[in-house]
Short mmCIF file of C-alpha atoms in Angstrom, two decimals:
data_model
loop_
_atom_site.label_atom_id
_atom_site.label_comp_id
_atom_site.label_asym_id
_atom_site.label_seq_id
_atom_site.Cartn_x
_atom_site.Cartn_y
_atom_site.Cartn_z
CA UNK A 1 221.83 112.74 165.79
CA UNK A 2 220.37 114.60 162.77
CA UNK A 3 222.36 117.40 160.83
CA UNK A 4 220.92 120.85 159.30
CA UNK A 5 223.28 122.41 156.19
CA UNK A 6 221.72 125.81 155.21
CA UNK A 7 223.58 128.07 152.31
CA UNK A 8 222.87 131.34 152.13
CA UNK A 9 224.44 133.73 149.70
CA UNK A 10 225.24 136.90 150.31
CA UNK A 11 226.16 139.57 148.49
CA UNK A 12 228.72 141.46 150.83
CA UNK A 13 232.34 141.37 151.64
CA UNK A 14 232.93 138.15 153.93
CA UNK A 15 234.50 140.41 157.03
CA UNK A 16 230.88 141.66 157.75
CA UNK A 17 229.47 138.44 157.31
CA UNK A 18 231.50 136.91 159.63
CA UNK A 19 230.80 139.92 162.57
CA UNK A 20 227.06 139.84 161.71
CA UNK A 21 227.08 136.00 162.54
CA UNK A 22 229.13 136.79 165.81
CA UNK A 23 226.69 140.00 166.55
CA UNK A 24 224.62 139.08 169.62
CA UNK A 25 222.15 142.11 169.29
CA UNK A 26 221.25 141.06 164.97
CA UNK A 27 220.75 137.20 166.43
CA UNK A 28 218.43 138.49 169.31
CA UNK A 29 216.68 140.96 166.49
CA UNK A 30 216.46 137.45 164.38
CA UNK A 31 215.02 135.41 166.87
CA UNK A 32 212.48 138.31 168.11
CA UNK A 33 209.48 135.61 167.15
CA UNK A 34 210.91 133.50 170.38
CA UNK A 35 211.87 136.61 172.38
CA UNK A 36 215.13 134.99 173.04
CA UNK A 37 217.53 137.23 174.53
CA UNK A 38 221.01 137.18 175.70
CA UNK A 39 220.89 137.26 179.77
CA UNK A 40 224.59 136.19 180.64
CA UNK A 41 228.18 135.95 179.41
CA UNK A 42 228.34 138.04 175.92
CA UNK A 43 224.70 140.10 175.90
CA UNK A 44 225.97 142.52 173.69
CA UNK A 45 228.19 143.41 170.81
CA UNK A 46 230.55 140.69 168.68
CA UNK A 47 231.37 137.43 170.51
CA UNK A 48 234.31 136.23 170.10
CA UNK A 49 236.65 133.10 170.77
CA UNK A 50 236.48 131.17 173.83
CA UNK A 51 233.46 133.33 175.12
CA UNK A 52 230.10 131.96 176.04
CA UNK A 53 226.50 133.55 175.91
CA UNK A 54 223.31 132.27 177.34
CA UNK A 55 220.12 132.54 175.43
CA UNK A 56 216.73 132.82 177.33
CA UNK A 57 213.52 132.39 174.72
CA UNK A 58 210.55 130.81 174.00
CA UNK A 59 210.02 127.99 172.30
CA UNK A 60 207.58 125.23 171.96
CA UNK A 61 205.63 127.60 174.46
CA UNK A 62 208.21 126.70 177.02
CA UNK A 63 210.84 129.33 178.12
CA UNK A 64 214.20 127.55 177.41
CA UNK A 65 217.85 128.78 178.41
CA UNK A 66 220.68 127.45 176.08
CA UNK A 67 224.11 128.45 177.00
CA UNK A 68 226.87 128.07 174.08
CA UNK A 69 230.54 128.94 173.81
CA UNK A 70 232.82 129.65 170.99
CA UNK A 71 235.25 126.86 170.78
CA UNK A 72 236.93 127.06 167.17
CA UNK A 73 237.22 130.67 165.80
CA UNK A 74 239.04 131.10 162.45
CA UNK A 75 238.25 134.47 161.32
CA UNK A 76 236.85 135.38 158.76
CA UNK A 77 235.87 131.78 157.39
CA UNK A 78 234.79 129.58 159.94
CA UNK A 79 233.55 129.60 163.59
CA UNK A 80 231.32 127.31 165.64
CA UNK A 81 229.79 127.37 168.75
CA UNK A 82 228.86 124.71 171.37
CA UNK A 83 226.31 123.41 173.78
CA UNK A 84 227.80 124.32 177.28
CA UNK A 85 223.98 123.65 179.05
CA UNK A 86 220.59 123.62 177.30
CA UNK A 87 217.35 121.14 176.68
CA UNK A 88 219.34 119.26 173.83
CA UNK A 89 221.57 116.12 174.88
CA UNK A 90 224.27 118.07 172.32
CA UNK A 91 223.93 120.68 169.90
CA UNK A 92 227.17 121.91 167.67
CA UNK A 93 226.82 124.92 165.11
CA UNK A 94 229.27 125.08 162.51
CA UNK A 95 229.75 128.42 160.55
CA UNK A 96 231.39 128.31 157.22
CA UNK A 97 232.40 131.61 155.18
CA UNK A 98 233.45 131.53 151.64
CA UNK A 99 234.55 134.50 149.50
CA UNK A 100 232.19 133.84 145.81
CA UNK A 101 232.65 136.35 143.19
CA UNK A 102 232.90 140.21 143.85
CA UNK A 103 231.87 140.73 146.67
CA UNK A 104 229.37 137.46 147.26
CA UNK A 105 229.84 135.55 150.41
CA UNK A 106 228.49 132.06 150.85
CA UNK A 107 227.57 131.26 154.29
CA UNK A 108 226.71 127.45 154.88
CA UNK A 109 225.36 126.66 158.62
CA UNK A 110 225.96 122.87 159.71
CA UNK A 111 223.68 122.53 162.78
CA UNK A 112 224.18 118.92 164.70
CA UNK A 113 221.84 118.13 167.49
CA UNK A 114 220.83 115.24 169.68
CA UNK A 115 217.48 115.63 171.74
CA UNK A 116 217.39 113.91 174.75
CA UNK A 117 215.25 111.34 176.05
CA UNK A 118 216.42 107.97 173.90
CA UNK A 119 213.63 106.86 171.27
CA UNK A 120 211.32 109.54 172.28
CA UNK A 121 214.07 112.05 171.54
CA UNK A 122 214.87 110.48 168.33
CA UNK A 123 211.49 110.79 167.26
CA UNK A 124 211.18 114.13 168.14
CA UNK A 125 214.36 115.22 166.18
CA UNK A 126 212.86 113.70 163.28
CA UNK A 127 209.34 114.64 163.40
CA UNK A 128 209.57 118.36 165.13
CA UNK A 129 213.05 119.52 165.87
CA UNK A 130 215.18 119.31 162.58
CA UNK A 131 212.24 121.51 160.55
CA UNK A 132 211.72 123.48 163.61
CA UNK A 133 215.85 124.25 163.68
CA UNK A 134 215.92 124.40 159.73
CA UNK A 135 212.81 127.46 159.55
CA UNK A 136 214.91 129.44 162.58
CA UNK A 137 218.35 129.50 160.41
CA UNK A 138 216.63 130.12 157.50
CA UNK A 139 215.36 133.23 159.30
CA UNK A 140 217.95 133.86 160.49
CA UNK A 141 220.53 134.16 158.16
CA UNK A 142 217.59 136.38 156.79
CA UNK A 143 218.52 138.61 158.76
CA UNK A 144 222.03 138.69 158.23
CA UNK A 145 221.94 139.05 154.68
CA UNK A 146 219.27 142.23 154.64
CA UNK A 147 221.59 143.77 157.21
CA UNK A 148 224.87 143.13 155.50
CA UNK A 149 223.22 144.02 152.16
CA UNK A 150 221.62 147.21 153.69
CA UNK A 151 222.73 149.95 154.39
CA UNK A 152 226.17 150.82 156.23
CA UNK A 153 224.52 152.72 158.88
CA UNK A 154 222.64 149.68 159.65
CA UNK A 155 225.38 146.94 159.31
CA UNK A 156 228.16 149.25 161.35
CA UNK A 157 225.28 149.31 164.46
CA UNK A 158 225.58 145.29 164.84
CA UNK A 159 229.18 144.83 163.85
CA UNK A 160 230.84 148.37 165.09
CA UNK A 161 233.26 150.41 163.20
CA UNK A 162 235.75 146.71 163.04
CA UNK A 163 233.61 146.01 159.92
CA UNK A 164 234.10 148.65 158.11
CA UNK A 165 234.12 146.73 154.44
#
């Protein structure tokens, strides 16, 4: 099993960066390299607890679905979602939110995954999979700090007038 820990600061009030993170429509904007889109359970708007969402998108030049739920929701500092089905043998995304000064927020992913197929798998997470994973947060979270540092016309359209910090 290999674990990912990205920090990202952000300079905006933690309540947005909590909804960005939960906004299906910015992660489907972030991901528009894979084309991965939402195509069941949440495929729009703010997920929240106990909901699920599966993801449809390209990677590795194979289309992949991954569905995930929302099993620990503690708004606004920490969420993570789960592997319900997908290629990975597990794959648990922790989301950590931490007021810094003013109006900073520091947002630290903690990504575990397991590929599957034994030794092969192993050598895949290792050689392809944890850079692979580590480059799409990265991008990611991006995203989510341009939009929550934009703009409020641009934030509000991803997290909805519930954000308004």
């Amino acid at each position: 099993m290999e674990t990912i820990i990205v920090v990202t600061e952000i300079a905006a009030p933690i309540e947005r960066c909590f909804l960005l993170s939960l906004s299906i429509d910015l992660h489907m904007e972030s991901a528009a390299a894979t084309a991965e889109r939402a195509i069941a359970g949440v495929t729009r708007g703010i997920i929240g607890p106990g909901e699920t969402v599966t993801w449809r998108g390209r990677h590795f030049g194979c289309m992949l679905t991954h569905e995930s739920r929302i099993t620990k929701y503690d708004r606004p500092h920490y969420f993570q979602d789960v592997m319900v089905r997908g290629a990975f043998r597990s794959f648990e995304h922790n989301h950590f939110f931490e007021r810094g000064k003013g109006e900073h927020t520091l947002m630290r992913d903690e990504l575990r995954f397991e590929a599957p197929f034994g030794l092969v798998g192993r050598v895949a997470e290792v050689l392809v999979l944890r850079r692979y994973l580590k480059r799409f947060l990265i991008a990611r979270n991006h995203v989510i700090r341009t939009t929550a540092e934009g703009p409020e016309a641009e934030w509000l359209r991803f997290t909805g007038p519930e954000a308004d910090v």
